[in-house]
PDB file of C-alpha atoms and ligand atoms in Angstrom:
ATOM      1  CA  UNK C 131      12.552  54.443 -88.040  1.00  0.00           C
ATOM      2  CA  UNK C 132      14.839  52.278 -85.885  1.00  0.00           C
ATOM      3  CA  UNK C 133      13.580  48.731 -85.410  1.00  0.00           C
ATOM      4  CA  UNK C 134      14.969  45.555 -83.907  1.00  0.00           C
ATOM      5  CA  UNK C 135      13.667  42.020 -83.422  1.00  0.00           C
ATOM      6  CA  UNK C 136      11.797  41.747 -80.127  1.00  0.00           C
ATOM      7  CA  UNK C 137      14.028  38.816 -79.203  1.00  0.00           C
ATOM      8  CA  UNK C 138      17.122  41.042 -79.406  1.00  0.00           C
ATOM      9  CA  UNK C 139      15.499  43.821 -77.351  1.00  0.00           C
ATOM     10  CA  UNK C 140      14.604  41.328 -74.614  1.00  0.00           C
ATOM     11  CA  UNK C 141      18.338  40.744 -73.992  1.00  0.00           C
ATOM     12  CA  UNK C 142      18.892  44.357 -72.876  1.00  0.00           C
ATOM     13  CA  UNK C 143      18.203  43.712 -69.169  1.00  0.00           C
ATOM     14  CA  UNK C 144      18.360  40.570 -67.058  1.00  0.00           C
ATOM     15  CA  UNK C 145      14.708  41.005 -65.958  1.00  0.00           C
ATOM     16  CA  UNK C 146      13.248  42.130 -69.276  1.00  0.00           C
ATOM     17  CA  UNK C 147      12.408  38.769 -70.850  1.00  0.00           C
ATOM     18  CA  UNK C 148      10.496  37.745 -67.738  1.00  0.00           C
ATOM     19  CA  UNK C 149       8.771  41.146 -67.461  1.00  0.00           C
ATOM     20  CA  UNK C 150       7.712  40.875 -71.088  1.00  0.00           C
ATOM     21  CA  UNK C 151       6.566  37.283 -70.671  1.00  0.00           C
ATOM     22  CA  UNK C 152       4.337  37.942 -67.661  1.00  0.00           C
ATOM     23  CA  UNK C 153       2.804  41.168 -69.037  1.00  0.00           C
ATOM     24  CA  UNK C 154       2.130  39.558 -72.403  1.00  0.00           C
ATOM     25  CA  UNK C 155       0.614  36.414 -70.872  1.00  0.00           C
ATOM     26  CA  UNK C 156      -1.580  38.362 -68.437  1.00  0.00           C
ATOM     27  CA  UNK C 157      -2.754  40.668 -71.230  1.00  0.00           C
ATOM     28  CA  UNK C 158      -3.660  37.701 -73.437  1.00  0.00           C
ATOM     29  CA  UNK C 159      -5.485  36.056 -70.517  1.00  0.00           C
ATOM     30  CA  UNK C 160      -7.551  39.204 -69.823  1.00  0.00           C
ATOM     31  CA  UNK C 161      -8.351  39.717 -73.516  1.00  0.00           C
ATOM     32  CA  UNK C 162      -9.195  36.098 -74.307  1.00  0.00           C
ATOM     33  CA  UNK C 163     -11.013  35.175 -71.087  1.00  0.00           C
ATOM     34  CA  UNK C 164     -12.996  38.395 -70.724  1.00  0.00           C
ATOM     35  CA  UNK C 165     -16.481  37.237 -69.754  1.00  0.00           C
ATOM     36  CA  UNK C 166     -18.911  38.076 -72.555  1.00  0.00           C
ATOM     37  CA  UNK C 167     -21.884  40.379 -72.066  1.00  0.00           C
ATOM     38  CA  UNK C 168     -20.429  41.957 -68.920  1.00  0.00           C
ATOM     39  CA  UNK C 169     -22.805  44.889 -69.339  1.00  0.00           C
ATOM     40  CA  UNK C 170     -25.929  42.741 -68.959  1.00  0.00           C
ATOM     41  CA  UNK C 171     -25.045  41.449 -65.481  1.00  0.00           C
ATOM     42  CA  UNK C 172     -26.810  42.969 -62.483  1.00  0.00           C
ATOM     43  CA  UNK C 173     -25.372  46.207 -61.108  1.00  0.00           C
ATOM     44  CA  UNK C 174     -22.977  44.698 -58.573  1.00  0.00           C
ATOM     45  CA  UNK C 175     -21.971  41.564 -60.440  1.00  0.00           C
ATOM     46  CA  UNK C 176     -19.870  42.934 -63.324  1.00  0.00           C
ATOM     47  CA  UNK C 177     -17.540  44.699 -60.919  1.00  0.00           C
ATOM     48  CA  UNK C 178     -17.043  41.446 -59.037  1.00  0.00           C
ATOM     49  CA  UNK C 179     -16.302  39.649 -62.281  1.00  0.00           C
ATOM     50  CA  UNK C 180     -13.728  42.292 -63.195  1.00  0.00           C
ATOM     51  CA  UNK C 181     -12.204  42.089 -59.701  1.00  0.00           C
ATOM     52  CA  UNK C 182     -11.879  38.320 -60.120  1.00  0.00           C
ATOM     53  CA  UNK C 183     -10.084  38.796 -63.464  1.00  0.00           C
ATOM     54  CA  UNK C 184      -7.829  41.447 -61.908  1.00  0.00           C
ATOM     55  CA  UNK C 185      -6.847  39.089 -59.069  1.00  0.00           C
ATOM     56  CA  UNK C 186      -6.348  36.095 -61.366  1.00  0.00           C
ATOM     57  CA  UNK C 187      -4.076  38.224 -63.553  1.00  0.00           C
ATOM     58  CA  UNK C 188      -1.963  39.287 -60.562  1.00  0.00           C
ATOM     59  CA  UNK C 189      -1.739  35.727 -59.231  1.00  0.00           C
ATOM     60  CA  UNK C 190      -0.541  34.513 -62.632  1.00  0.00           C
ATOM     61  CA  UNK C 191       2.100  37.261 -62.870  1.00  0.00           C
ATOM     62  CA  UNK C 192       3.402  36.857 -59.314  1.00  0.00           C
ATOM     63  CA  UNK C 193       3.543  33.051 -59.511  1.00  0.00           C
ATOM     64  CA  UNK C 194       5.621  33.190 -62.686  1.00  0.00           C
ATOM     65  CA  UNK C 195       8.002  35.816 -61.302  1.00  0.00           C
ATOM     66  CA  UNK C 196       8.620  33.955 -58.055  1.00  0.00           C
ATOM     67  CA  UNK C 197       9.105  30.613 -59.834  1.00  0.00           C
ATOM     68  CA  UNK C 198      12.100  32.160 -61.594  1.00  0.00           C
ATOM     69  CA  UNK C 199      13.238  34.773 -59.075  1.00  0.00           C
ATOM     70  CA  UNK C 200      12.150  33.715 -55.571  1.00  0.00           C
ATOM     71  CA  UNK C 201      14.280  36.336 -53.780  1.00  0.00           C
ATOM     72  CA  UNK C 202      12.740  39.377 -55.495  1.00  0.00           C
ATOM     73  CA  UNK C 203      10.255  41.758 -53.869  1.00  0.00           C
ATOM     74  CA  UNK C 204       6.749  42.419 -55.203  1.00  0.00           C
ATOM     75  CA  UNK C 205       4.424  45.412 -54.993  1.00  0.00           C
ATOM     76  CA  UNK C 206       1.072  44.489 -56.503  1.00  0.00           C
ATOM     77  CA  UNK C 207      -2.194  46.420 -56.681  1.00  0.00           C
ATOM     78  CA  UNK C 208      -4.238  43.381 -55.684  1.00  0.00           C
ATOM     79  CA  UNK C 209      -2.323  42.652 -52.503  1.00  0.00           C
ATOM     80  CA  UNK C 210       0.509  40.273 -53.427  1.00  0.00           C
ATOM     81  CA  UNK C 211       3.170  42.545 -51.953  1.00  0.00           C
ATOM     82  CA  UNK C 212       6.181  40.921 -50.302  1.00  0.00           C
ATOM     83  CA  UNK C 213       9.666  42.102 -49.518  1.00  0.00           C
ATOM     84  CA  UNK C 214      12.670  40.444 -51.131  1.00  0.00           C
ATOM     85  CA  UNK C 215      16.396  40.154 -50.493  1.00  0.00           C
ATOM     86  CA  UNK C 216      17.832  40.521 -54.018  1.00  0.00           C
ATOM     87  CA  UNK C 217      17.450  44.319 -54.407  1.00  0.00           C
ATOM     88  CA  UNK C 218      15.005  43.763 -57.300  1.00  0.00           C
ATOM     89  CA  UNK C 219      11.351  44.745 -56.856  1.00  0.00           C
ATOM     90  CA  UNK C 220       8.536  44.085 -59.322  1.00  0.00           C
ATOM     91  CA  UNK C 221       5.738  46.666 -59.301  1.00  0.00           C
ATOM     92  CA  UNK C 222       2.602  45.326 -60.919  1.00  0.00           C
ATOM     93  CA  UNK C 223      -0.770  46.597 -62.031  1.00  0.00           C
ATOM     94  CA  UNK C 224      -2.461  43.422 -63.290  1.00  0.00           C
ATOM     95  CA  UNK C 225      -5.349  45.350 -64.899  1.00  0.00           C
ATOM     96  CA  UNK C 226      -5.269  49.122 -65.170  1.00  0.00           C
ATOM     97  CA  UNK C 227      -8.342  50.817 -66.591  1.00  0.00           C
ATOM     98  CA  UNK C 228     -10.813  48.468 -64.949  1.00  0.00           C
ATOM     99  CA  UNK C 229     -13.850  50.587 -65.818  1.00  0.00           C
ATOM    100  CA  UNK C 230     -12.820  50.633 -69.473  1.00  0.00           C
ATOM    101  CA  UNK C 231     -12.398  46.847 -69.349  1.00  0.00           C
ATOM    102  CA  UNK C 232     -15.848  46.518 -67.811  1.00  0.00           C
ATOM    103  CA  UNK C 233     -17.461  48.689 -70.494  1.00  0.00           C
ATOM    104  CA  UNK C 234     -15.578  47.095 -73.410  1.00  0.00           C
ATOM    105  CA  UNK C 235     -13.486  50.216 -74.114  1.00  0.00           C
ATOM    106  CA  UNK C 236     -10.081  49.111 -75.472  1.00  0.00           C
ATOM    107  CA  UNK C 237      -7.924  51.443 -73.365  1.00  0.00           C
ATOM    108  CA  UNK C 238      -6.846  49.132 -70.554  1.00  0.00           C
ATOM    109  CA  UNK C 239      -3.486  47.550 -69.880  1.00  0.00           C
ATOM    110  CA  UNK C 240      -1.166  45.411 -67.806  1.00  0.00           C
ATOM    111  CA  UNK C 241       1.816  47.205 -66.286  1.00  0.00           C
ATOM    112  CA  UNK C 242       5.012  45.599 -64.989  1.00  0.00           C
ATOM    113  CA  UNK C 243       7.841  47.759 -63.658  1.00  0.00           C
ATOM    114  CA  UNK C 244      11.177  46.546 -62.305  1.00  0.00           C
ATOM    115  CA  UNK C 245      13.183  48.535 -59.777  1.00  0.00           C
ATOM    116  CA  UNK C 246      16.786  47.608 -59.026  1.00  0.00           C
ATOM    117  CA  UNK C 247      18.033  49.073 -55.734  1.00  0.00           C
ATOM    118  CA  UNK C 248      15.135  51.556 -55.866  1.00  0.00           C
ATOM    119  CA  UNK C 249      15.771  52.784 -59.427  1.00  0.00           C
ATOM    120  CA  UNK C 250      13.241  52.124 -62.203  1.00  0.00           C
ATOM    121  CA  UNK C 251      15.175  50.061 -64.754  1.00  0.00           C
ATOM    122  CA  UNK C 252      12.500  48.329 -66.829  1.00  0.00           C
ATOM    123  CA  UNK C 253       8.894  49.035 -67.759  1.00  0.00           C
ATOM    124  CA  UNK C 254       6.576  46.841 -69.817  1.00  0.00           C
ATOM    125  CA  UNK C 255       2.982  47.815 -70.598  1.00  0.00           C
ATOM    126  CA  UNK C 256       0.749  45.491 -72.609  1.00  0.00           C
ATOM    127  CA  UNK C 257      -2.362  46.966 -74.247  1.00  0.00           C
ATOM    128  CA  UNK C 258      -3.855  43.874 -75.915  1.00  0.00           C
ATOM    129  CA  UNK C 259      -7.067  45.398 -77.292  1.00  0.00           C
ATOM    130  CA  UNK C 260      -4.914  47.958 -79.118  1.00  0.00           C
ATOM    131  CA  UNK C 261      -2.647  45.155 -80.455  1.00  0.00           C
ATOM    132  CA  UNK C 262       0.541  46.786 -79.165  1.00  0.00           C
ATOM    133  CA  UNK C 263       2.825  46.742 -76.140  1.00  0.00           C
ATOM    134  CA  UNK C 264       5.523  49.072 -74.871  1.00  0.00           C
ATOM    135  CA  UNK C 265       8.939  48.524 -73.359  1.00  0.00           C
ATOM    136  CA  UNK C 266      11.309  50.976 -71.692  1.00  0.00           C
ATOM    137  CA  UNK C 267      14.801  49.952 -70.585  1.00  0.00           C
ATOM    138  CA  UNK C 268      16.959  52.453 -68.726  1.00  0.00           C
ATOM    139  CA  UNK C 269      19.713  53.550 -71.124  1.00  0.00           C
ATOM    140  CA  UNK C 270      18.315  51.520 -74.038  1.00  0.00           C
ATOM    141  CA  UNK C 271      15.304  53.541 -75.151  1.00  0.00           C
ATOM    142  CA  UNK C 272      11.535  53.215 -75.383  1.00  0.00           C
ATOM    143  CA  UNK C 273       9.985  50.777 -77.838  1.00  0.00           C
ATOM    144  CA  UNK C 274       6.573  49.915 -79.233  1.00  0.00           C
ATOM    145  CA  UNK C 275       6.081  46.222 -79.960  1.00  0.00           C
ATOM    146  CA  UNK C 276       3.790  44.929 -82.671  1.00  0.00           C
ATOM    147  CA  UNK C 277       4.168  41.229 -83.394  1.00  0.00           C
ATOM    148  CA  UNK C 278       7.857  40.306 -83.170  1.00  0.00           C
ATOM    149  CA  UNK C 279       9.196  43.743 -84.070  1.00  0.00           C
ATOM    150  CA  UNK C 280      10.253  46.505 -81.693  1.00  0.00           C
ATOM    151  CA  UNK C 281      10.076  50.041 -83.081  1.00  0.00           C
ATOM    152  CA  UNK C 282      11.952  52.808 -81.247  1.00  0.00           C
ATOM    153  CA  UNK C 283       9.614  55.604 -80.162  1.00  0.00           C
ATOM    154  CA  UNK C 284       9.944  59.136 -78.881  1.00  0.00           C
ATOM    155  CA  UNK C 285       7.556  61.877 -77.846  1.00  0.00           C
ATOM    156  CA  UNK C 286       6.347  64.674 -80.119  1.00  0.00           C
ATOM    157  CA  UNK C 287       8.570  67.754 -80.434  1.00  0.00           C
ATOM    158  CA  UNK C 288       5.891  70.144 -79.176  1.00  0.00           C
ATOM    159  CA  UNK C 289       7.131  73.713 -78.881  1.00  0.00           C
ATOM    160  CA  UNK C 290       4.540  75.504 -76.750  1.00  0.00           C
ATOM    161  CA  UNK C 291       1.964  74.676 -74.123  1.00  0.00           C
ATOM    162  CA  UNK C 292      -0.885  76.288 -76.047  1.00  0.00           C
ATOM    163  CA  UNK C 293      -0.341  73.651 -78.779  1.00  0.00           C
ATOM    164  CA  UNK C 294      -0.175  70.731 -76.369  1.00  0.00           C
ATOM    165  CA  UNK C 295      -2.648  67.855 -76.168  1.00  0.00           C
ATOM    166  CA  UNK C 296      -2.753  66.972 -72.486  1.00  0.00           C
ATOM    167  CA  UNK C 297      -4.173  63.894 -70.796  1.00  0.00           C
ATOM    168  CA  UNK C 298      -5.271  63.577 -67.204  1.00  0.00           C
ATOM    169  CA  UNK C 299      -7.365  61.394 -64.930  1.00  0.00           C
ATOM    170  CA  UNK C 300      -9.708  61.696 -61.984  1.00  0.00           C
ATOM    171  CA  UNK C 301     -10.026  59.803 -58.738  1.00  0.00           C
ATOM    172  CA  UNK C 302     -13.166  57.971 -57.698  1.00  0.00           C
ATOM    173  CA  UNK C 303     -14.040  60.054 -54.590  1.00  0.00           C
ATOM    174  CA  UNK C 304     -16.491  62.883 -55.440  1.00  0.00           C
ATOM    175  CA  UNK C 305     -14.652  65.608 -53.488  1.00  0.00           C
ATOM    176  CA  UNK C 306     -11.345  64.707 -55.134  1.00  0.00           C
ATOM    177  CA  UNK C 307     -12.961  64.747 -58.588  1.00  0.00           C
ATOM    178  CA  UNK C 308     -14.312  68.223 -57.964  1.00  0.00           C
ATOM    179  CA  UNK C 309     -10.924  69.581 -56.908  1.00  0.00           C
ATOM    180  CA  UNK C 310      -9.331  67.919 -59.974  1.00  0.00           C
ATOM    181  CA  UNK C 311     -11.943  69.525 -62.218  1.00  0.00           C
ATOM    182  CA  UNK C 312     -11.111  72.937 -60.792  1.00  0.00           C
ATOM    183  CA  UNK C 313      -7.419  72.408 -61.686  1.00  0.00           C
ATOM    184  CA  UNK C 314      -8.469  71.425 -65.199  1.00  0.00           C
ATOM    185  CA  UNK C 315     -10.696  74.504 -65.423  1.00  0.00           C
ATOM    186  CA  UNK C 316      -7.647  76.675 -64.791  1.00  0.00           C
ATOM    187  CA  UNK C 317      -5.551  74.832 -67.376  1.00  0.00           C
ATOM    188  CA  UNK C 318      -7.837  74.123 -70.299  1.00  0.00           C
ATOM    189  CA  UNK C 319      -7.777  77.596 -71.856  1.00  0.00           C
ATOM    190  CA  UNK C 320      -3.960  77.426 -72.049  1.00  0.00           C
ATOM    191  CA  UNK C 321      -3.600  74.141 -73.958  1.00  0.00           C
ATOM    192  CA  UNK C 322      -4.765  72.737 -77.291  1.00  0.00           C
ATOM    193  CA  UNK C 323      -7.186  70.268 -75.701  1.00  0.00           C
ATOM    194  CA  UNK C 324      -7.631  67.610 -73.082  1.00  0.00           C
ATOM    195  CA  UNK C 325      -7.899  63.784 -73.324  1.00  0.00           C
ATOM    196  CA  UNK C 326      -9.131  61.314 -70.690  1.00  0.00           C
ATOM    197  CA  UNK C 327      -8.250  57.696 -71.493  1.00  0.00           C
ATOM    198  CA  UNK C 328      -9.364  56.338 -68.098  1.00  0.00           C
ATOM    199  CA  UNK C 329      -6.103  54.410 -67.704  1.00  0.00           C
ATOM    200  CA  UNK C 330      -2.840  55.893 -66.442  1.00  0.00           C
ATOM    201  CA  UNK C 331      -0.702  53.229 -68.056  1.00  0.00           C
ATOM    202  CA  UNK C 332      -2.231  54.034 -71.461  1.00  0.00           C
ATOM    203  CA  UNK C 333      -1.513  57.737 -70.870  1.00  0.00           C
ATOM    204  CA  UNK C 334       2.181  56.948 -70.358  1.00  0.00           C
ATOM    205  CA  UNK C 335       2.374  54.884 -73.554  1.00  0.00           C
ATOM    206  CA  UNK C 336       0.584  57.548 -75.574  1.00  0.00           C
ATOM    207  CA  UNK C 337       2.949  60.246 -74.337  1.00  0.00           C
ATOM    208  CA  UNK C 338       5.941  58.049 -75.169  1.00  0.00           C
ATOM    209  CA  UNK C 339       4.659  57.417 -78.700  1.00  0.00           C
ATOM    210  CA  UNK C 340       3.655  61.007 -79.496  1.00  0.00           C
ATOM    211  CA  UNK C 341      -0.128  60.637 -79.351  1.00  0.00           C
ATOM    212  CA  UNK C 342      -0.314  63.227 -76.581  1.00  0.00           C
ATOM    213  CA  UNK C 343       2.193  65.840 -75.395  1.00  0.00           C
ATOM    214  CA  UNK C 344       1.749  65.637 -71.625  1.00  0.00           C
ATOM    215  CA  UNK C 345       0.010  63.721 -68.849  1.00  0.00           C
ATOM    216  CA  UNK C 346      -0.647  64.661 -65.250  1.00  0.00           C
ATOM    217  CA  UNK C 347      -2.679  63.133 -62.456  1.00  0.00           C
ATOM    218  CA  UNK C 348      -2.961  63.327 -58.672  1.00  0.00           C
ATOM    219  CA  UNK C 349      -3.642  60.293 -56.503  1.00  0.00           C
ATOM    220  CA  UNK C 350      -2.030  57.537 -58.505  1.00  0.00           C
ATOM    221  CA  UNK C 351      -0.052  54.626 -57.084  1.00  0.00           C
ATOM    222  CA  UNK C 352       3.329  52.992 -57.701  1.00  0.00           C
ATOM    223  CA  UNK C 353       1.720  50.223 -59.775  1.00  0.00           C
ATOM    224  CA  UNK C 354       0.107  52.882 -62.009  1.00  0.00           C
ATOM    225  CA  UNK C 355       3.377  54.667 -62.787  1.00  0.00           C
ATOM    226  CA  UNK C 356       6.419  52.390 -62.143  1.00  0.00           C
ATOM    227  CA  UNK C 357       6.606  51.022 -65.690  1.00  0.00           C
ATOM    228  CA  UNK C 358       5.227  54.168 -67.306  1.00  0.00           C
ATOM    229  CA  UNK C 359       7.878  56.502 -65.915  1.00  0.00           C
ATOM    230  CA  UNK C 360      10.711  54.408 -67.386  1.00  0.00           C
ATOM    231  CA  UNK C 361       8.972  54.326 -70.766  1.00  0.00           C
ATOM    232  CA  UNK C 362       8.245  58.069 -70.998  1.00  0.00           C
ATOM    233  CA  UNK C 363      11.687  59.084 -69.719  1.00  0.00           C
ATOM    234  CA  UNK C 364      13.360  56.822 -72.274  1.00  0.00           C
ATOM    235  CA  UNK C 365      11.100  58.392 -74.927  1.00  0.00           C
ATOM    236  CA  UNK C 366      12.509  61.833 -74.078  1.00  0.00           C
ATOM    237  CA  UNK C 367       9.880  63.220 -71.688  1.00  0.00           C
ATOM    238  CA  UNK C 368      10.673  64.908 -68.390  1.00  0.00           C
ATOM    239  CA  UNK C 369       8.853  63.782 -65.256  1.00  0.00           C
ATOM    240  CA  UNK C 370       8.006  65.281 -61.867  1.00  0.00           C
ATOM    241  CA  UNK C 371       6.477  63.413 -58.957  1.00  0.00           C
ATOM    242  CA  UNK C 372       5.563  64.377 -55.443  1.00  0.00           C
ATOM    243  CA  UNK C 373       3.839  62.342 -52.733  1.00  0.00           C
ATOM    244  CA  UNK C 374       1.876  63.219 -49.644  1.00  0.00           C
ATOM    245  CA  UNK C 375      -0.065  61.068 -47.193  1.00  0.00           C
ATOM    246  CA  UNK C 376      -3.349  62.810 -48.099  1.00  0.00           C
ATOM    247  CA  UNK C 377      -3.052  63.025 -51.870  1.00  0.00           C
ATOM    248  CA  UNK C 378      -0.974  60.013 -52.795  1.00  0.00           C
ATOM    249  CA  UNK C 379       1.403  60.637 -55.659  1.00  0.00           C
ATOM    250  CA  UNK C 380       1.022  63.415 -58.195  1.00  0.00           C
ATOM    251  CA  UNK C 381       2.771  62.851 -61.508  1.00  0.00           C
ATOM    252  CA  UNK C 382       3.441  65.373 -64.271  1.00  0.00           C
ATOM    253  CA  UNK C 383       5.159  64.170 -67.464  1.00  0.00           C
ATOM    254  CA  UNK C 384       5.697  66.260 -70.567  1.00  0.00           C
ATOM    255  CA  UNK C 385       7.988  66.831 -73.473  1.00  0.00           C
ATOM    256  CA  UNK C 386      10.910  69.081 -72.486  1.00  0.00           C
ATOM    257  CA  UNK C 387       9.879  72.270 -74.314  1.00  0.00           C
ATOM    258  CA  UNK C 388       6.578  72.512 -72.425  1.00  0.00           C
ATOM    259  CA  UNK C 389       7.528  70.820 -69.168  1.00  0.00           C
ATOM    260  CA  UNK C 390       8.521  73.854 -67.044  1.00  0.00           C
ATOM    261  CA  UNK C 391       5.522  75.864 -68.215  1.00  0.00           C
ATOM    262  CA  UNK C 392       3.084  73.022 -67.492  1.00  0.00           C
ATOM    263  CA  UNK C 393       4.519  72.244 -64.046  1.00  0.00           C
ATOM    264  CA  UNK C 394       4.466  75.937 -63.073  1.00  0.00           C
ATOM    265  CA  UNK C 395       0.828  76.311 -64.148  1.00  0.00           C
ATOM    266  CA  UNK C 396      -0.274  73.121 -62.421  1.00  0.00           C
ATOM    267  CA  UNK C 397       1.500  74.055 -59.182  1.00  0.00           C
ATOM    268  CA  UNK C 398      -0.108  77.522 -59.270  1.00  0.00           C
ATOM    269  CA  UNK C 399      -3.472  75.750 -59.611  1.00  0.00           C
ATOM    270  CA  UNK C 400      -2.679  73.509 -56.617  1.00  0.00           C
ATOM    271  CA  UNK C 401      -2.509  70.243 -58.569  1.00  0.00           C
ATOM    272  CA  UNK C 402      -0.904  68.357 -55.671  1.00  0.00           C
ATOM    273  CA  UNK C 403      -3.268  69.686 -53.001  1.00  0.00           C
ATOM    274  CA  UNK C 404      -6.885  69.215 -51.979  1.00  0.00           C
ATOM    275  CA  UNK C 405      -9.107  66.410 -50.740  1.00  0.00           C
TER     276      UNK C 405
HETATM  277  C1  LIP T 588      -7.485  54.023 -63.183  1.00  0.00           C
HETATM  278  C2  LIP T 588      -6.222  54.845 -63.252  1.00  0.00           C
HETATM  279  C3  LIP T 588      -6.466  56.182 -63.860  1.00  0.00           C
HETATM  280  C4  LIP T 588      -7.562  56.932 -63.205  1.00  0.00           C
HETATM  281  C5  LIP T 588      -8.794  56.098 -63.291  1.00  0.00           C
HETATM  282  C6  LIP T 588      -8.597  54.800 -62.595  1.00  0.00           C
HETATM  283  P1  LIP T 588      -8.115  51.592 -62.278  1.00  0.00           P
HETATM  284  O1  LIP T 588      -7.176  52.871 -62.453  1.00  0.00           O
HETATM  285  O2  LIP T 588      -5.323  54.235 -64.112  1.00  0.00           O
HETATM  286  O3  LIP T 588      -5.283  56.927 -63.826  1.00  0.00           O
HETATM  287  O4  LIP T 588      -7.716  58.169 -63.820  1.00  0.00           O
HETATM  288  O5  LIP T 588      -9.909  56.777 -62.803  1.00  0.00           O
HETATM  289  O6  LIP T 588      -8.352  55.003 -61.223  1.00  0.00           O
HETATM  290  O7  LIP T 588      -8.977  51.922 -61.113  1.00  0.00           O
HETATM  291  O8  LIP T 588      -8.870  51.428 -63.509  1.00  0.00           O
HETATM  292  O9  LIP T 588      -7.205  50.452 -62.000  1.00  0.00           O
END
């Protein structure tokens, strides 16, 4: 297994140390300041508490980025978007997997992607309740970080779709969920099994580290996938995305041996269409 000190890895891109710093700090904030007993609040209150944490996380990340790099652009889930003049754009999900966070399920994360002139160069995903983080740097590989050590990761060498463990997610709107279930109904007999982590950024890290073989989802946003795409591509997966005004972005990522088969099946099932 190839390893390197985290400090050495962080030198591989001019934005990486800052991306790591803000994702790590926001993840620690969300883990350590998570209000206790969220589940005993009244029905509407816990969501508000989570929304407040989500916004505080984004404010912390954006403030730290702009202190160091005031000319960069920002795309943030919680509304901090601004255009920049440097050609560098930071694409941030300050808390992905909000329902998991609310319920105390450990699969949530903080995602920070960096685009340079429109190309995804850097991705950092912190998953603090799982005690690990992930880094992808274009041309320098995908890495899992535990403590101060970076361990190079790659996806599983799956050989056929019927052996593949596939993850997906569902939107919140009932009609979209139903159409996504019908796609899954057409797929599930042709794969090993399905997983639903409830957090797109976790799905990307699990594909990159060989815990699943593929991930697809319709209706996700740039902050859900900017960091994740760099990480899975650097871990050897192939990716396909398409966007439409009605559906948002559909992403399919899989290890190369099953990629064409999975994309063909999903397209035949209309994965990118519907309400
Ligand atoms: C989540 C996404 C996930 C989707 C979930 C949810 P959120 O984002 O990461 O892909 O399947 O239903 O939308 O809302 O937790 O930030």
